[in-house]
XYZ file of C-alpha atoms in Angstrom:
294
model
C 0.000 0.000 0.000
C 1.295 3.462 -0.889
C 1.460 5.918 1.986
C 0.364 9.518 1.539
C 3.809 10.583 2.704
C 5.324 8.830 -0.330
C 3.353 10.996 -2.801
C 4.480 14.308 -4.204
C 2.055 17.260 -3.884
C 1.187 16.949 -7.580
C 0.512 13.204 -7.255
C -1.609 13.767 -4.160
C -3.608 16.505 -5.914
C -4.179 14.205 -8.897
C -5.333 11.393 -6.577
C -7.781 13.672 -4.758
C -9.081 14.977 -8.090
C -9.571 11.361 -9.254
C -11.607 10.535 -6.138
C -13.716 13.675 -6.633
C -14.435 12.694 -10.254
C -15.458 9.217 -9.017
C -18.072 10.767 -6.734
C -16.207 10.531 -3.404
C -17.389 13.760 -1.822
C -17.461 13.145 1.925
C -15.174 11.511 4.499
C -17.526 9.516 6.691
C -15.191 8.654 9.573
C -12.793 10.733 11.639
C -10.566 7.674 12.261
C -9.855 4.688 9.973
C -12.015 1.620 10.630
C -10.906 -1.952 9.899
C -14.095 -3.237 8.283
C -12.632 -6.732 7.755
C -11.927 -7.182 11.472
C -15.337 -5.745 12.286
C -17.008 -8.253 9.969
C -15.104 -11.209 11.442
C -16.080 -10.149 14.969
C -19.734 -10.039 13.927
C -19.493 -13.532 12.416
C -17.835 -14.931 15.545
C -20.521 -13.381 17.781
C -23.253 -14.835 15.585
C -21.721 -18.337 15.700
C -21.423 -18.115 19.486
C -25.051 -17.151 19.969
C -26.204 -19.992 17.717
C -24.093 -22.552 19.640
C -25.467 -21.563 23.082
C -29.113 -21.305 22.055
C -31.094 -24.491 22.978
C -32.855 -26.198 20.124
C -36.605 -25.638 20.320
C -38.666 -28.795 20.659
C -42.081 -29.031 19.189
C -44.713 -29.088 21.944
C -47.671 -28.147 19.811
C -50.470 -30.703 19.608
C -50.938 -32.619 16.414
C -52.534 -30.505 13.769
C -56.067 -31.285 12.772
C -56.018 -32.490 9.135
C -59.489 -31.184 8.344
C -58.707 -27.721 9.723
C -55.479 -27.679 7.745
C -57.368 -28.544 4.575
C -59.862 -25.717 5.198
C -56.986 -23.309 5.877
C -55.180 -24.369 2.694
C -58.347 -23.946 0.676
C -58.629 -20.282 1.581
C -57.470 -18.053 -1.278
C -54.406 -15.961 -0.526
C -55.036 -12.280 0.060
C -54.130 -10.268 -3.045
C -50.845 -8.412 -2.710
C -50.754 -4.758 -3.765
C -48.987 -4.268 -7.073
C -45.617 -2.503 -6.878
C -45.700 1.113 -7.997
C -44.963 1.482 -11.667
C -42.053 3.659 -12.665
C -42.903 6.770 -14.593
C -42.422 6.165 -18.311
C -39.247 7.657 -19.705
C -39.667 10.551 -22.093
C -38.053 9.866 -25.488
C -35.018 12.056 -26.053
C -36.498 13.852 -29.065
C -39.670 14.691 -27.145
C -37.636 15.876 -24.133
C -35.620 18.199 -26.365
C -38.822 19.659 -27.804
C -40.253 20.168 -24.320
C -37.047 21.879 -23.193
C -37.063 24.132 -26.241
C -40.696 25.100 -25.663
C -40.069 25.814 -21.960
C -37.000 27.919 -22.763
C -38.641 29.907 -25.552
C -41.652 30.636 -23.355
C -39.496 32.440 -20.772
C -39.356 36.210 -21.221
C -36.870 36.915 -18.418
C -34.131 35.138 -16.495
C -36.510 34.782 -13.554
C -39.093 33.035 -15.729
C -36.403 30.830 -17.219
C -35.208 29.804 -13.747
C -38.765 28.786 -12.840
C -39.106 26.852 -16.109
C -35.870 24.909 -15.550
C -36.786 24.062 -11.960
C -40.154 22.709 -13.145
C -38.680 20.743 -16.058
C -38.548 16.952 -15.491
C -37.441 15.734 -18.906
C -33.747 15.239 -18.077
C -32.582 12.233 -16.051
C -29.774 14.271 -14.497
C -32.331 16.076 -12.357
C -33.304 12.806 -10.654
C -29.883 12.320 -9.068
C -28.950 15.952 -8.429
C -29.651 17.743 -5.163
C -30.000 21.225 -6.669
C -30.928 22.929 -9.920
C -28.068 25.335 -10.579
C -29.066 28.542 -12.328
C -27.191 31.737 -13.162
C -26.093 33.962 -10.286
C -24.916 37.566 -10.278
C -26.283 40.262 -12.551
C -26.826 40.699 -16.272
C -26.304 44.447 -15.990
C -22.548 44.124 -16.439
C -23.051 42.479 -19.860
C -20.272 39.987 -19.009
C -20.987 36.274 -18.718
C -18.775 33.455 -17.375
C -19.914 29.932 -18.267
C -18.627 26.675 -16.814
C -19.382 23.082 -17.841
C -21.622 21.450 -15.217
C -22.157 21.768 -11.467
C -19.542 20.278 -9.168
C -20.300 18.519 -5.896
C -19.775 21.838 -4.089
C -22.174 23.596 -6.475
C -24.779 20.875 -5.936
C -24.525 21.157 -2.149
C -24.603 24.957 -2.043
C -27.086 25.459 -4.885
C -24.956 28.031 -6.738
C -22.422 27.938 -9.608
C -18.682 28.022 -8.923
C -18.764 27.126 -5.242
C -16.034 25.555 -3.110
C -12.306 25.890 -3.751
C -12.730 26.264 -7.509
C -15.139 29.139 -6.922
C -12.735 30.811 -4.491
C -9.971 30.601 -7.080
C -12.301 32.052 -9.721
C -13.044 34.973 -7.389
C -9.307 35.693 -7.139
C -8.911 35.390 -10.908
C -11.729 37.859 -11.505
C -10.394 40.249 -8.875
C -7.038 40.248 -10.648
C -8.699 41.901 -13.669
C -10.953 44.177 -11.652
C -14.178 42.142 -11.613
C -16.399 40.712 -8.876
C -18.866 37.864 -9.199
C -21.759 40.121 -8.219
C -20.939 42.390 -11.186
C -21.210 39.651 -13.823
C -23.372 36.621 -14.593
C -22.060 33.142 -13.678
C -23.684 29.973 -14.960
C -23.112 26.442 -16.303
C -23.939 24.679 -19.569
C -25.677 21.873 -17.641
C -27.971 22.865 -14.741
C -27.751 19.532 -12.867
C -24.709 17.702 -11.566
C -24.205 14.322 -13.301
C -23.811 11.448 -10.816
C -20.171 10.849 -9.897
C -19.157 13.933 -11.906
C -19.360 11.876 -15.095
C -19.598 13.604 -18.454
C -23.176 14.246 -19.657
C -24.370 11.963 -22.436
C -25.111 13.420 -25.893
C -28.907 13.221 -25.338
C -28.548 14.966 -21.961
C -26.483 17.716 -23.584
C -29.089 18.283 -26.285
C -31.897 18.401 -23.721
C -30.050 21.080 -21.747
C -28.900 23.083 -24.796
C -32.083 25.215 -25.142
C -31.754 26.354 -21.526
C -28.175 27.654 -21.741
C -28.824 29.270 -25.126
C -31.901 31.026 -23.761
C -29.907 32.219 -20.740
C -27.375 33.846 -23.048
C -30.081 35.333 -25.274
C -31.917 36.868 -22.311
C -28.746 38.139 -20.611
C -27.504 39.771 -23.852
C -23.809 39.742 -22.865
C -21.223 41.686 -24.840
C -18.453 39.238 -23.888
C -18.466 35.617 -22.708
C -15.681 33.714 -20.932
C -15.970 29.945 -21.437
C -14.193 27.867 -18.796
C -13.056 24.313 -19.374
C -12.706 21.800 -22.161
C -16.361 20.706 -22.196
C -17.660 24.290 -22.339
C -15.318 25.335 -25.147
C -16.211 22.320 -27.283
C -19.915 22.827 -26.580
C -19.895 26.305 -28.128
C -16.970 26.157 -30.562
C -17.474 22.596 -31.788
C -14.688 20.313 -32.953
C -12.538 17.933 -30.942
C -9.654 20.191 -29.895
C -8.624 20.324 -26.261
C -8.850 23.476 -24.205
C -5.149 24.112 -24.835
C -5.896 24.453 -28.543
C -9.042 26.532 -28.029
C -8.027 28.909 -25.235
C -6.967 32.519 -25.606
C -8.671 33.171 -28.943
C -11.622 35.457 -29.525
C -14.343 33.749 -31.522
C -17.975 34.474 -32.252
C -20.657 32.056 -31.121
C -24.104 32.063 -32.692
C -26.862 32.115 -30.083
C -30.398 32.047 -31.485
C -29.446 34.210 -34.454
C -27.241 36.610 -32.486
C -23.438 36.504 -32.496
C -21.581 36.976 -29.208
C -17.775 37.379 -28.777
C -16.400 34.562 -26.622
C -13.021 33.439 -25.316
C -12.174 30.070 -23.785
C -9.783 29.511 -20.897
C -8.870 26.888 -18.316
C -11.360 26.008 -15.607
C -10.303 26.859 -12.022
C -10.535 23.158 -11.082
C -7.918 22.376 -13.736
C -5.673 25.060 -12.267
C -6.016 23.532 -8.802
C -4.913 20.200 -10.233
C -2.085 21.611 -12.371
C -1.007 24.995 -10.938
C 1.689 25.360 -13.612
C -1.093 26.245 -16.078
C -2.029 29.374 -14.128
C 0.331 31.377 -16.343
C -1.754 30.371 -19.390
C -4.975 31.362 -17.663
C -3.426 34.689 -16.645
C -2.597 35.471 -20.280
C -6.202 34.679 -21.204
C -7.535 36.905 -18.440
C -5.352 39.804 -19.579
C -6.676 39.454 -23.141
C -10.233 39.271 -21.792
C -9.663 42.377 -19.661
C -8.264 44.351 -22.619
C -11.338 43.520 -24.694
C -13.963 44.359 -22.080
C -12.106 47.539 -21.148
C -12.197 48.716 -24.753
C -15.661 47.436 -25.709
C -17.702 47.483 -22.496
C -16.104 49.368 -19.611
C -14.539 52.014 -21.792
């Protein structure tokens, strides 16, 4: 067994990140517990109780054959049928329902209500919270991440936990605060175990994120992470090939300038990449200073 003391900080960070991706979110015990020894002790106690317990002798009088026959002839009471699972909505129909719900919203508040009431995506069944945009649309700046993390799901807000704290410091470095911009995710529900959403799940959620952008009317969008960049830019390039470049994304017939960069969680795992993210942030700051703040 490898001891924690034998791991480098980078290896330990990668191991913790792996456990987080696998869905290990909570430490349930303050001290380690030997479950194997605990199980063996339970088996030994069970064997001991069985050995000391006297065998029960039958003292009941002989059964009456005729009464037994009458009892056997009685029909068994009908058992209640198990509850039937709700029928699954076909993917195409779920996409149409999501599109109708999104298009019906005339404000971000109405869209939030529509997403919370929507039951056509299986991700909602396993998630604790529906994560919607936070902040303000008045700044005309939008930051979009991929999907809620375990911290987001627990706190009910995007970019929570350590990754959110790092994002706050990144924004502060270019003169922004999270309450001055709009923060959101492509997917409003955390996939179980932090797995990647399936293609049907992505298409079901697509109308909601596109409607968020259309209603917010941002003048600049910062896309964080590999999944987010591919979702809007298309293609199969990694974030390292997509980051730091201004591109236009088409949202419901309207083009919006967008730049991709590394997600704060990636920077926590590989701090050496912070220099790349800093270059992206500087380019983002120069654009919004000239086009929005200026």
